[in-house]
PDB file of C-alpha atoms in Angstrom:
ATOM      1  CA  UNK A   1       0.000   0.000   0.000  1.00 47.00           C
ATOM      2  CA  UNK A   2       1.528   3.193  -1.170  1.00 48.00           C
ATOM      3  CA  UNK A   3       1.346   6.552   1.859  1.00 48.00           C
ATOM      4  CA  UNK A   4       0.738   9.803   0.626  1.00 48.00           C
ATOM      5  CA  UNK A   5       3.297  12.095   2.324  1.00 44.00           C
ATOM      6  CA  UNK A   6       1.822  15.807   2.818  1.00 44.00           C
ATOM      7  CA  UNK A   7       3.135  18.105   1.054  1.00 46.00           C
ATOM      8  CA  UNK A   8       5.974  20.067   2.669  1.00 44.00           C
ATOM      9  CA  UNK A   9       4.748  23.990   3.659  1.00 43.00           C
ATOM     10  CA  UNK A  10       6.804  26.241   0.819  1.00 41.00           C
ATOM     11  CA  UNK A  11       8.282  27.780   3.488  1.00 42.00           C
ATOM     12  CA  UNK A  12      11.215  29.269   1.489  1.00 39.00           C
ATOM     13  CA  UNK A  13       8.713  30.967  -1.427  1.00 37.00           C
ATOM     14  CA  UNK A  14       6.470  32.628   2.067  1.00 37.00           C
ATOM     15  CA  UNK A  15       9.883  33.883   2.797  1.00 38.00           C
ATOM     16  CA  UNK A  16      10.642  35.057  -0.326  1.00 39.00           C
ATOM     17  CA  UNK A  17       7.220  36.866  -0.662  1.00 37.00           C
ATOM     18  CA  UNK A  18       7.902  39.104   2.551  1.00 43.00           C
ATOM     19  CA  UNK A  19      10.931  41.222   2.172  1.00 56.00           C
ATOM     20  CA  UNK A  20      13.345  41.307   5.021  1.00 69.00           C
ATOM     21  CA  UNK A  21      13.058  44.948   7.083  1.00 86.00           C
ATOM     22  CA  UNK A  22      16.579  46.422   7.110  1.00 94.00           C
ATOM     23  CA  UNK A  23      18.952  45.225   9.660  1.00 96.00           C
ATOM     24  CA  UNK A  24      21.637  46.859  11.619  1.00 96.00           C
ATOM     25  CA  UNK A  25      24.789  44.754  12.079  1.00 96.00           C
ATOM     26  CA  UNK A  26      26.621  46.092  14.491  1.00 95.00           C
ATOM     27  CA  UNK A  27      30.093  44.542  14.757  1.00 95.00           C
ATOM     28  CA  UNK A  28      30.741  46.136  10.814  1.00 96.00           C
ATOM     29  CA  UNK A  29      29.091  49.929  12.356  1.00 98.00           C
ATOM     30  CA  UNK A  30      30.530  52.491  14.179  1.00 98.00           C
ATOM     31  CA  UNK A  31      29.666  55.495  16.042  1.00 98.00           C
ATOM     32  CA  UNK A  32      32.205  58.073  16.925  1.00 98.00           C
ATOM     33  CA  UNK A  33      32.648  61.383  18.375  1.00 98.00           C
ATOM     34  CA  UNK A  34      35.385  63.627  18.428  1.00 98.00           C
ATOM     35  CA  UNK A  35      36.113  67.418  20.761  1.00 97.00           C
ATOM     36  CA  UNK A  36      38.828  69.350  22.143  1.00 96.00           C
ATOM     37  CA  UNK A  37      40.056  69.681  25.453  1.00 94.00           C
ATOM     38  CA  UNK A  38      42.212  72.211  25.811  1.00 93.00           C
ATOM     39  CA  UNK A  39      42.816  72.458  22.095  1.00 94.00           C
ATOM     40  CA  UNK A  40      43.643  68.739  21.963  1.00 95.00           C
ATOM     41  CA  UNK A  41      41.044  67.044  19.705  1.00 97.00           C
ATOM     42  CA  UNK A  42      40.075  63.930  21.903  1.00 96.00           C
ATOM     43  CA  UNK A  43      38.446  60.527  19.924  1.00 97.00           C
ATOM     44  CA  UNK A  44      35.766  58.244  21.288  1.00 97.00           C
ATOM     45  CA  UNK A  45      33.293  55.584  20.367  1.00 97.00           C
ATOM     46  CA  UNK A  46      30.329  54.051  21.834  1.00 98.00           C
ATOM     47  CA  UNK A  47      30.666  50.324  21.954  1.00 97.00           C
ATOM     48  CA  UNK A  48      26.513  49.561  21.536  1.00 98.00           C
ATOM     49  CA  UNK A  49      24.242  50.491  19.654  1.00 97.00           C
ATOM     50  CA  UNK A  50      21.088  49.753  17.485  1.00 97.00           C
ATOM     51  CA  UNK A  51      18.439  50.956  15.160  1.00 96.00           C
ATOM     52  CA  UNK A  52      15.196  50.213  14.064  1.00 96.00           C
ATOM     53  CA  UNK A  53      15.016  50.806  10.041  1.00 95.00           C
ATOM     54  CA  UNK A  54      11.894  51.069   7.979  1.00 94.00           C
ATOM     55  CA  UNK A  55      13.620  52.284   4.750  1.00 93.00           C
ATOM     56  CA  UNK A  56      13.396  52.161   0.893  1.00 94.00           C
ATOM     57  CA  UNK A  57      15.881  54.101  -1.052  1.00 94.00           C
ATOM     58  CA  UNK A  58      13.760  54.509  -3.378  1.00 94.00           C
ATOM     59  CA  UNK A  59      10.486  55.847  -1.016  1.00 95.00           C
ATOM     60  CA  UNK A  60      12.631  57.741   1.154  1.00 95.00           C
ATOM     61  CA  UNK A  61      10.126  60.044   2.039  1.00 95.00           C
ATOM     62  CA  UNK A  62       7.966  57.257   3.588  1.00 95.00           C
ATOM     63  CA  UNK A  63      10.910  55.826   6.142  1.00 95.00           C
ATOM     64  CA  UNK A  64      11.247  55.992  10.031  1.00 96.00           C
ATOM     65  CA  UNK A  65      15.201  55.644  11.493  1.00 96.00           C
ATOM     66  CA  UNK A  66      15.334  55.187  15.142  1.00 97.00           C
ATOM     67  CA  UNK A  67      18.972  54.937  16.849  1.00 97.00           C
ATOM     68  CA  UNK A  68      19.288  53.949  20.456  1.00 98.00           C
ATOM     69  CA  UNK A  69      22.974  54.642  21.957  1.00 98.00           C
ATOM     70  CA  UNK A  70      23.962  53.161  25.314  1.00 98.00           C
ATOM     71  CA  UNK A  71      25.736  56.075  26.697  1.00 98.00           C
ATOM     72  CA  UNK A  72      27.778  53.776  29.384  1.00 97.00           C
ATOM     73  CA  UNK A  73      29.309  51.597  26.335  1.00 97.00           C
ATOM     74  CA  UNK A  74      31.346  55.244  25.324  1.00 97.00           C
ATOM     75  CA  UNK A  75      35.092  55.175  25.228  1.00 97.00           C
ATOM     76  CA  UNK A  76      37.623  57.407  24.900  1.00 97.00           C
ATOM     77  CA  UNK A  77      40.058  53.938  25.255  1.00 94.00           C
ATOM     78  CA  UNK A  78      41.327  54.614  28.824  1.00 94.00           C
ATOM     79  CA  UNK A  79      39.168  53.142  31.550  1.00 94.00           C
ATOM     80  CA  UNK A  80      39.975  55.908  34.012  1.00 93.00           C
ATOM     81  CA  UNK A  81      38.490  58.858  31.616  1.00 93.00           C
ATOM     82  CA  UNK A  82      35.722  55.839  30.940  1.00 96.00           C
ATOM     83  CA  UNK A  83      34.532  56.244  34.263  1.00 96.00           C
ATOM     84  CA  UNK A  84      34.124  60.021  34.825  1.00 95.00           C
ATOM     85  CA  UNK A  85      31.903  59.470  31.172  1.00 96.00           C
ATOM     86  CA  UNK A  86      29.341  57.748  33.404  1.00 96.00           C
ATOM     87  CA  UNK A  87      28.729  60.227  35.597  1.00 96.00           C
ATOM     88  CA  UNK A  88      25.768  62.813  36.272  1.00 96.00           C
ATOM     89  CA  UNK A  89      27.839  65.479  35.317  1.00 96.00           C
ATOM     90  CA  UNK A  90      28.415  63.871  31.638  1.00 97.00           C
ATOM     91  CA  UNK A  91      26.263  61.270  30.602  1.00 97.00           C
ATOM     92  CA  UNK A  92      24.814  60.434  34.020  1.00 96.00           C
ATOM     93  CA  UNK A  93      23.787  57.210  32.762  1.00 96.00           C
ATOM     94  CA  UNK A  94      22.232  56.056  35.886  1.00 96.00           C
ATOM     95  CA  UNK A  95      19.314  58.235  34.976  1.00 96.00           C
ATOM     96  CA  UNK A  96      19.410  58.758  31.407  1.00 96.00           C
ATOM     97  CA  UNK A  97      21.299  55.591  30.042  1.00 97.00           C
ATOM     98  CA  UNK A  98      20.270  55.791  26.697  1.00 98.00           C
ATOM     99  CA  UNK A  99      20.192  58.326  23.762  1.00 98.00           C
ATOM    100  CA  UNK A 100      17.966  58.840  20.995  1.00 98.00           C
ATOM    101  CA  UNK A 101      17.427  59.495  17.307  1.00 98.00           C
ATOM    102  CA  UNK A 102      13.869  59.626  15.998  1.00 98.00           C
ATOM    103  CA  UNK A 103      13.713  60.929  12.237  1.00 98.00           C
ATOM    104  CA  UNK A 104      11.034  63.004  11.671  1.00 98.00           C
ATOM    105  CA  UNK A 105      11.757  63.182   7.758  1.00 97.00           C
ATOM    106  CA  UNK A 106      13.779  61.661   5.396  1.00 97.00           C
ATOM    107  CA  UNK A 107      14.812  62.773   2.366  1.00 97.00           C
ATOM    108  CA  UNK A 108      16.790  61.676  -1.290  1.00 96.00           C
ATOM    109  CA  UNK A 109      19.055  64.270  -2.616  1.00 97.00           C
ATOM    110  CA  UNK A 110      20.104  62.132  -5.222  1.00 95.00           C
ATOM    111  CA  UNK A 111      23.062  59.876  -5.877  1.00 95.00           C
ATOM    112  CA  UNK A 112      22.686  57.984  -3.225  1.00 96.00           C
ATOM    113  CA  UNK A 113      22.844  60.700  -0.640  1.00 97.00           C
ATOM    114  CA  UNK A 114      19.989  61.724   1.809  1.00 98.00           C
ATOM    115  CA  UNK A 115      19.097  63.594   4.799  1.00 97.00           C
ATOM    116  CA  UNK A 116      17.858  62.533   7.637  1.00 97.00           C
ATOM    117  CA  UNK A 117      15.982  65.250  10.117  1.00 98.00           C
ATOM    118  CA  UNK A 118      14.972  64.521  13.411  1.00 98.00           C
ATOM    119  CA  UNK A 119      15.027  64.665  17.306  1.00 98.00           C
ATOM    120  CA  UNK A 120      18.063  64.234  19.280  1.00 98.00           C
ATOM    121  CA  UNK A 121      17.493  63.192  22.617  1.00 98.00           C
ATOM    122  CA  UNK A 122      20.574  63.064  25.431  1.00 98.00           C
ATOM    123  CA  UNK A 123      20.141  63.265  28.618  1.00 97.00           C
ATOM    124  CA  UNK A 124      16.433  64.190  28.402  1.00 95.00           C
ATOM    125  CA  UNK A 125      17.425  67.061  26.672  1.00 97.00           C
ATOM    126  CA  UNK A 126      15.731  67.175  22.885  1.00 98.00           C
ATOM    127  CA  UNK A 127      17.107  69.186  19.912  1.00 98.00           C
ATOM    128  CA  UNK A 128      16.238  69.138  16.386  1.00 97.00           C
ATOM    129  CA  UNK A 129      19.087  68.314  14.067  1.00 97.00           C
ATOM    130  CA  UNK A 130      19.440  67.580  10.555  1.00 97.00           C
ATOM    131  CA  UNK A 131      21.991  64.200   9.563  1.00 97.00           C
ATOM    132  CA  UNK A 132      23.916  64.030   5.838  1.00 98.00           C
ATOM    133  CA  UNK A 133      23.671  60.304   5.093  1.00 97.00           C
ATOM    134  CA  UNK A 134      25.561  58.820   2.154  1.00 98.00           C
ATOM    135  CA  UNK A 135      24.476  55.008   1.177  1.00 97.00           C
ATOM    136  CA  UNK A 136      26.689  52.555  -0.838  1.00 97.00           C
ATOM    137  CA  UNK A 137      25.665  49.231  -1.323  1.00 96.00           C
ATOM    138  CA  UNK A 138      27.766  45.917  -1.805  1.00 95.00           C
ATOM    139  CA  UNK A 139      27.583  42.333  -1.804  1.00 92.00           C
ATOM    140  CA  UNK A 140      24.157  42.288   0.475  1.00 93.00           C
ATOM    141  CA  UNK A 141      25.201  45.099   2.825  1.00 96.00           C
ATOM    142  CA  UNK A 142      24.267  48.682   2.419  1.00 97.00           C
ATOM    143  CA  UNK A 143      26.600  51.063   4.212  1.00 97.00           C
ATOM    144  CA  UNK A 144      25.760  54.603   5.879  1.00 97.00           C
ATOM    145  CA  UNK A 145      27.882  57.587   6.311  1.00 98.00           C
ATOM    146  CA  UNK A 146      27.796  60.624   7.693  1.00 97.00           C
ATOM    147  CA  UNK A 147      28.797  63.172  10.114  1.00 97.00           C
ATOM    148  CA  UNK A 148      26.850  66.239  11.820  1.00 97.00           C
ATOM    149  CA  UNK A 149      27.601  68.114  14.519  1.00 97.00           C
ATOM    150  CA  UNK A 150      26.132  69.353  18.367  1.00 98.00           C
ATOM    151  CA  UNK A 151      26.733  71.891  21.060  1.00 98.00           C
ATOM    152  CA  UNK A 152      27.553  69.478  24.271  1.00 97.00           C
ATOM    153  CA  UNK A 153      25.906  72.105  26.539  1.00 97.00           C
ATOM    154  CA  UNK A 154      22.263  72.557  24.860  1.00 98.00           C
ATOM    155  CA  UNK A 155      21.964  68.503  26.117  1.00 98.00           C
ATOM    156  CA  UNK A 156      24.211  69.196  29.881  1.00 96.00           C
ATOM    157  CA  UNK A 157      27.177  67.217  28.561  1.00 97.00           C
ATOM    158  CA  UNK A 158      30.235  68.424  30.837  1.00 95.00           C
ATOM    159  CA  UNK A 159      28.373  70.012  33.544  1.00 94.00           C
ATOM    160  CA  UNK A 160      29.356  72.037  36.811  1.00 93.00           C
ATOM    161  CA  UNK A 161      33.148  73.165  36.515  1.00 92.00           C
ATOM    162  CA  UNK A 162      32.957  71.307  33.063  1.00 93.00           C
ATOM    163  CA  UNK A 163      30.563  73.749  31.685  1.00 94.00           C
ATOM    164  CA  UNK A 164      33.591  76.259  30.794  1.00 93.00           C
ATOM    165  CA  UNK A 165      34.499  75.498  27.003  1.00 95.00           C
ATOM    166  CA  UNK A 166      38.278  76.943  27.111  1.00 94.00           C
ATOM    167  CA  UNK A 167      38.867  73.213  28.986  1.00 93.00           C
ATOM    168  CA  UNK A 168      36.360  71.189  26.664  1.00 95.00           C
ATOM    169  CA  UNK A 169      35.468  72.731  23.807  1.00 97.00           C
ATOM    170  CA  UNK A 170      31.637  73.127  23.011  1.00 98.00           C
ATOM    171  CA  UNK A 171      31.458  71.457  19.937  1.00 98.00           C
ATOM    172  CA  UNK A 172      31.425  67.845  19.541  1.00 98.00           C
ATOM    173  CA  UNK A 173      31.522  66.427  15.895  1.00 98.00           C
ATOM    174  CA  UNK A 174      29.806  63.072  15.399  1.00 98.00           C
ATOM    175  CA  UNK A 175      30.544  60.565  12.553  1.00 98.00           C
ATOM    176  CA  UNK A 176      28.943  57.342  11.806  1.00 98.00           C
ATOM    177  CA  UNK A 177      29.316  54.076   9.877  1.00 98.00           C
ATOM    178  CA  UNK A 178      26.308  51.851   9.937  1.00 98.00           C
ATOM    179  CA  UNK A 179      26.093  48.327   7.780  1.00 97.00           C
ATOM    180  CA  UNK A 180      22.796  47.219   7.191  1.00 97.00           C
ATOM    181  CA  UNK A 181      21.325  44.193   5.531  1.00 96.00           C
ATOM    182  CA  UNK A 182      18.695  43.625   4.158  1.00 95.00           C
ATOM    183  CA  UNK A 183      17.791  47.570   2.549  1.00 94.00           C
ATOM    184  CA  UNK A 184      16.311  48.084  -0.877  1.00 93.00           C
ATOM    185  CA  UNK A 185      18.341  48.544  -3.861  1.00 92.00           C
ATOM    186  CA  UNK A 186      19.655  51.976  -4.505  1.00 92.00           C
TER     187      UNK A 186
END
């Protein structure tokens, strides 16, 4: 007597009906900062990170980039500095250990560069800034560039006897690198 085996679920041609949303991989990004103290420029990096991507290159207009940034994971690659980082008057991560990006637009300037406005939120303080991306795609990953830059005192970075800029300058530039999977064709 011959069985009839059910038929296997097409899993693989569900899959292939529902793109993939756009997926941050970390260990390949990179989010940097850079200032002066005392007319030194001083490098650092926060170690985690993430971001929640609705985004078609094409449909820019219709996307939504959140980045979350865990403000104990900076560095400035000696654990002594590390420490003071944590601290109410910088990041004061015991209250506010994360910061923010929200886009509130997005928009293609062509050539595979866009901008990216939205609300910057550090220490519970919430500006409005405007982000240059640049997107280049290869082999399955899509990678984003850009840098922009912020006033440490309109979000009470470097507060208390740290609020006087001719020790730490007031301007901090930020620069990015973010691989993603899983993004639309350019």
């Amino acid at each position: 007597m011959a069985q009839n085996k059910p038929a296997a679920a097409p899993a693989t041609a569900a899959a292939a009906t529902t793109a993939a949303a756009p997926k941050l991989v970390p260990a390949q990004s990179d989010i940097a900062f850079t200032f002066r103290q005392m007319g030194v420029p001083v490098d650092g990096h926060f170690k985690k990170f993430d971001a929640q991507l609705a985004f078609d290159p094409k449909n820019a207009a219709a996307g939504k980039v959140t980045l979350s940034i865990e403000l104990g994971s900076a560095t400035l690659g000696d654990a002594a500095t590390d420490a003071e980082l944590v601290k109410p008057e910088w990041f004061n991560v015991k209250k506010v250990p994360t910061a923010t990006f929200q886009s509130t637009s997005l928009k293609a300037l062509g050539g595979g560069k866009f901008e990216a406005a939205g609300k910057l939120t550090i220490k519970g303080q919430v500006k409005d800034v405007v982000v240059p991306v640049a997107l280049a795609q290869a082999g399955g990953t899509t990678t984003a560039t850009g840098a922009f830059a912020i006033k440490r005192l309109d979000f009470n970075i470097g507060e208390g006897e740290w609020k006087d800029t001719s020790i730490v300058a007031n301007d901090v530039q930020v620069k990015f690198k973010l691989a993603i999977t899983g993004m639309a064709p350019l």
